[in-house]
Coordinates of C-alpha atoms and ligand atoms in Angstrom, one line a residue:
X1 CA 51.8 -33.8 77.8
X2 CA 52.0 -30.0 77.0
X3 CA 51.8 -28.9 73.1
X4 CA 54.7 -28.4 71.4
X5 CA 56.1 -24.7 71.9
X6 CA 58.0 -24.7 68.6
X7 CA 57.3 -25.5 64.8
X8 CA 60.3 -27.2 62.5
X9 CA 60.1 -26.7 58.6
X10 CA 60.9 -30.6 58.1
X11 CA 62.0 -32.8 55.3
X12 CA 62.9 -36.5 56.2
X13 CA 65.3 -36.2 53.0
X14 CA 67.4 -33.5 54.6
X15 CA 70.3 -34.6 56.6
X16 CA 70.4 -30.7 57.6
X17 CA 67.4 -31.4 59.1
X18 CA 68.1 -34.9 60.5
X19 CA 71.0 -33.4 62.4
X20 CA 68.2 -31.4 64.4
X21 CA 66.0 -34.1 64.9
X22 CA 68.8 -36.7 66.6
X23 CA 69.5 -34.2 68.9
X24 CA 66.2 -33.8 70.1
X25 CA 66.0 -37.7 70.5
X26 CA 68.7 -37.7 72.3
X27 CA 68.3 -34.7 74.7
X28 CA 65.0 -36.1 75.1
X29 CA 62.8 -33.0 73.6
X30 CA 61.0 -34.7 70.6
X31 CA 57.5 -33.5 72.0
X32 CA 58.7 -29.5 72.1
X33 CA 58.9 -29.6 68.4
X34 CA 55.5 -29.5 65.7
X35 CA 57.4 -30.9 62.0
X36 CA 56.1 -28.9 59.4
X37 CA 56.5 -31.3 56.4
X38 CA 57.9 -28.9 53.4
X39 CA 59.2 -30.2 50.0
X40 CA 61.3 -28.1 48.2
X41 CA 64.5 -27.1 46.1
X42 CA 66.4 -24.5 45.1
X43 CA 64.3 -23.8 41.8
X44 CA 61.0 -24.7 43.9
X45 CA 60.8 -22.6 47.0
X46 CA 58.5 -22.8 49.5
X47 CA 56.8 -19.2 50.5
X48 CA 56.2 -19.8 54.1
X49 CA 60.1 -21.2 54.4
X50 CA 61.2 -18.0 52.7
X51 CA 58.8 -15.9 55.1
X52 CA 60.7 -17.1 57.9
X53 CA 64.5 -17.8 56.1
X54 CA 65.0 -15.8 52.8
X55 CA 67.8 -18.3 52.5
X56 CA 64.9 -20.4 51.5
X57 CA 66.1 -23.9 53.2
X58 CA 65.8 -26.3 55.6
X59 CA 65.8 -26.7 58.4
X60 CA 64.1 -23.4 60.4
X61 CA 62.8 -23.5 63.4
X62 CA 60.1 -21.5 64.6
X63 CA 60.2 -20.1 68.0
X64 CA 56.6 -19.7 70.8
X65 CA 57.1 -16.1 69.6
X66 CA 56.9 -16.6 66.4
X67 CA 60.7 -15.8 65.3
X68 CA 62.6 -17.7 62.5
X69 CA 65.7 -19.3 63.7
X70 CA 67.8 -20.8 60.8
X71 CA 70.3 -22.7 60.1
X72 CA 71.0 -26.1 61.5
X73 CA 74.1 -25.3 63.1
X74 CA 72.2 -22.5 64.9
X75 CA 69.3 -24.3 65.8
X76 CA 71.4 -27.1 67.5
X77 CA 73.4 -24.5 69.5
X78 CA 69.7 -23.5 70.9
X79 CA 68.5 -26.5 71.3
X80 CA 71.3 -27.8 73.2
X81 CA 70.6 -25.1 75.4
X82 CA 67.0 -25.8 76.1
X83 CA 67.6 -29.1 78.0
X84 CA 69.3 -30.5 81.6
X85 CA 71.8 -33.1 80.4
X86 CA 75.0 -33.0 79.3
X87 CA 75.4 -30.3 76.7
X88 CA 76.4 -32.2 73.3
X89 CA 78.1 -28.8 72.0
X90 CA 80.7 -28.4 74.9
X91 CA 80.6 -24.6 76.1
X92 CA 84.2 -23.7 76.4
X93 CA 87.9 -24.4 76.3
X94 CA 89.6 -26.4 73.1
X95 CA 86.8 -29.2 73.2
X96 CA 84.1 -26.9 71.8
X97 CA 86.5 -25.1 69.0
X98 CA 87.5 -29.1 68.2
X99 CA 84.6 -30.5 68.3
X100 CA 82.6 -27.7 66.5
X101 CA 85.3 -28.1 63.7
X102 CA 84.4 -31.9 63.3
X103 CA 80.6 -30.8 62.9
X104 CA 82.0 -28.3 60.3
X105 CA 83.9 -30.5 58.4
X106 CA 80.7 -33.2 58.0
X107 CA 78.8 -30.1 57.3
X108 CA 81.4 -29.3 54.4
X109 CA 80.9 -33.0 53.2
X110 CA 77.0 -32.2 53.4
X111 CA 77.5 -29.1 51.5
X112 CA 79.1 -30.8 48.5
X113 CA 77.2 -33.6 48.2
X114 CA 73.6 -31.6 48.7
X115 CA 75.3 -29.5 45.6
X116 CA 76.1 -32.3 43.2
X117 CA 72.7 -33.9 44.0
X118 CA 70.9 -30.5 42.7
X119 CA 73.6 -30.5 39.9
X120 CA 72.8 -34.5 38.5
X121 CA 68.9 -34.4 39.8
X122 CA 67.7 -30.4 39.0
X123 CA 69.9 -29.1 36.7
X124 CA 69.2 -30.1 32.6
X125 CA 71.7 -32.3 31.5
X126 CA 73.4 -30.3 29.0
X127 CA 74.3 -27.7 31.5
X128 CA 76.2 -30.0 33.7
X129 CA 79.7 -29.1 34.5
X130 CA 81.9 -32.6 35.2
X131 CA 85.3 -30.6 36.6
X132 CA 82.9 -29.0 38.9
X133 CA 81.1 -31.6 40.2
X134 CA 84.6 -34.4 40.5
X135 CA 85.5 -30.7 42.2
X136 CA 82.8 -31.6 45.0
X137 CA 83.2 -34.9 45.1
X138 CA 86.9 -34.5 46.1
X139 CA 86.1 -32.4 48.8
X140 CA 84.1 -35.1 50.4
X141 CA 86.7 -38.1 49.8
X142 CA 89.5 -35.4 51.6
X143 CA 87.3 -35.1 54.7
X144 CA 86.9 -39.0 54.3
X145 CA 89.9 -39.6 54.8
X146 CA 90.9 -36.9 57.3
X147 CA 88.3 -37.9 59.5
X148 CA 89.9 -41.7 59.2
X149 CA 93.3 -40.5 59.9
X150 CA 92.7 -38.4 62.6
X151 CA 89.3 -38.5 64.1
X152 CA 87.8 -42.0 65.2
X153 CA 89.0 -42.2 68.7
X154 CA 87.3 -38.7 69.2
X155 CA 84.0 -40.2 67.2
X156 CA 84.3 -42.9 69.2
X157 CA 84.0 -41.1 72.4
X158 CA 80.9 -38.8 72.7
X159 CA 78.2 -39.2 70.6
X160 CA 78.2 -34.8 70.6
X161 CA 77.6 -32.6 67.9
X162 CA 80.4 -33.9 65.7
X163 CA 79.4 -37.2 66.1
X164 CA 75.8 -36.4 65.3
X165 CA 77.3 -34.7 62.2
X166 CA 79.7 -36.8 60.5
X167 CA 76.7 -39.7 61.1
X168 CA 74.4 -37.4 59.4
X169 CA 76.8 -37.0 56.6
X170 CA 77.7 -40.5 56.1
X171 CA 73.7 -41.5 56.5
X172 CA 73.6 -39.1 53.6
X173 CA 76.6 -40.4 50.9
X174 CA 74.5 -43.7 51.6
X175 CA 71.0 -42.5 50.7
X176 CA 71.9 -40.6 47.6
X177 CA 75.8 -41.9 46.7
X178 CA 75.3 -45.8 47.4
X179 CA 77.4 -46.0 44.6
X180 CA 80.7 -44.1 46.3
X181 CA 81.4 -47.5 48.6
X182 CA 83.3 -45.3 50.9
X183 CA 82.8 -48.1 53.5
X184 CA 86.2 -49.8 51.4
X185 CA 88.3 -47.0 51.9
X186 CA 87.5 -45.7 55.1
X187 CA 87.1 -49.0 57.3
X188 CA 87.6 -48.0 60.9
X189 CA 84.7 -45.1 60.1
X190 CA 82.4 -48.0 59.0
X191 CA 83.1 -49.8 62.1
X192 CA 82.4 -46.7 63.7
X193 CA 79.1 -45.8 61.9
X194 CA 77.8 -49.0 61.8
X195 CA 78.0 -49.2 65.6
X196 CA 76.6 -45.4 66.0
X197 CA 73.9 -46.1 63.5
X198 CA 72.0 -48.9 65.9
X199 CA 71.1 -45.8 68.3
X200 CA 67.7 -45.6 68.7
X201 CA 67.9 -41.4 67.2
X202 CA 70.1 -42.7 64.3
X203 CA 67.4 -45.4 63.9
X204 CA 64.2 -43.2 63.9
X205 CA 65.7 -40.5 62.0
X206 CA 66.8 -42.9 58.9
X207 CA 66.1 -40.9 55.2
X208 CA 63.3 -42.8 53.1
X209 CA 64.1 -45.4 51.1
Ligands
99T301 O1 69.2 -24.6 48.5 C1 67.9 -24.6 48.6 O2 67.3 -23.7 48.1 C2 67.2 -25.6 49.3 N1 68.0 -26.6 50.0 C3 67.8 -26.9 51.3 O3 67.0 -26.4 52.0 C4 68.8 -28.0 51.8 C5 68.0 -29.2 52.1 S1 69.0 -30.6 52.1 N2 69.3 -27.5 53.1 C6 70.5 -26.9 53.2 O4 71.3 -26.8 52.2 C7 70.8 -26.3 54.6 C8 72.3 -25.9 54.7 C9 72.5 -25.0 55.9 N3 73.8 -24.6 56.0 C10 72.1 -25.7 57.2 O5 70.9 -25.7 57.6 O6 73.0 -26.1 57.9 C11 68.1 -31.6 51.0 C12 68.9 -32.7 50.4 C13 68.1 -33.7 49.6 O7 66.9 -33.7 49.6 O8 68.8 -34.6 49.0

């Protein structure tokens, strides 16, 4: 086995990051990738993250050449192109702008809840905004329930980019929401997650406890 070509800056907390690392389980290109453990925050940076994204987060992947490439929606785009199989971002026509807009809207969920976990974990107490916060947690409940409404059959079908991402979401309300029961509202994407979450990727790839 060749060394891996390519470095990722890796935390097992991020489901930014655990979007990357399914789909190198499942195109079969674990061993191309080094992780580069990293912990950090928005009010703790990392240096050598910044040197390589001045965004300063995670994930970023370093390239054989030593370029930066950040973030995880870019770094799945490349990724997906680096293997032989079945491309799990399609490449044209209305699939790819559909199923591209599925990964966006569990990237919107991932946005808002990676915000109110900095707002209740980093930020002091007395400088907590309530509006603003219910403000994110709405936004997660309306892609709940437009992704029950509308989306399951096309979950159900490929396990692609959007399913990768709305399972990376909902691994994420779980590990730092427990508390949001969205299983009770939302039962046909609990069938659906509970099913996608045996795959062995979903498995390795599970935040810690
Ligand atoms: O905001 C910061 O300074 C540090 N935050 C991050 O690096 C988070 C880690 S999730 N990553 C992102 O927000 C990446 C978003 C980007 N659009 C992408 O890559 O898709 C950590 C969550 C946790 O530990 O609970």
């Amino acid at each position: 086995m060749s060394s891996p070509s390519m470095s990722l800056f890796y935390s097992a907390s991020s489901p930014f990051v655990r979007k990357v690392m399914v789909l190198l389980h499942e195109t079969g290109q674990l061993d191309r990738v080094a992780l580069e453990s990293v912990q950090l925050s928005p009010i703790a940076p990392s240096a050598d993250v910044n040197a390589g994204n001045p965004a300063g987060k995670l994930p970023a992947l370093r390239l054989a050449d030593g370029s930066v490439l950040h973030d995880s929606r870019v770094i799945l785009d490349y990724l997906d192109r680096q293997h032989v199989g079945e491309p799990l971002i399609p490449l044209d026509g209305p699939a790819r702008w559909r199923r591209l807009t599925l990964a966006s809207l569990a990237d919107a969920m991932l946005d808002a809840a990676v915000l109110i976990r900095y707002e209740t974990f980093l930020r002091p107490e007395e400088k907590r905004w309530d509006a603003w916060q219910a403000a994110q947690q709405d936004k997660i409940e309306r892609a709940l329930a437009q992704l029950e409404a509308e989306a399951i059959a096309e979950l159900t079908c490929h396990f692609d980019i959007a399913a990768i991402g709305v399972a990376c979401a909902l691994g994420y309300l779980d590990f730092r929401q427990p508390e949001l029961n969205w299983r009770q509202r939302y039962s046909q994407l609990a069938d659906w997650y509970a099913d996608v979450s045996q795959r062995p990727s979903m498995q390795a790839t599970q935040p810690p406890v």
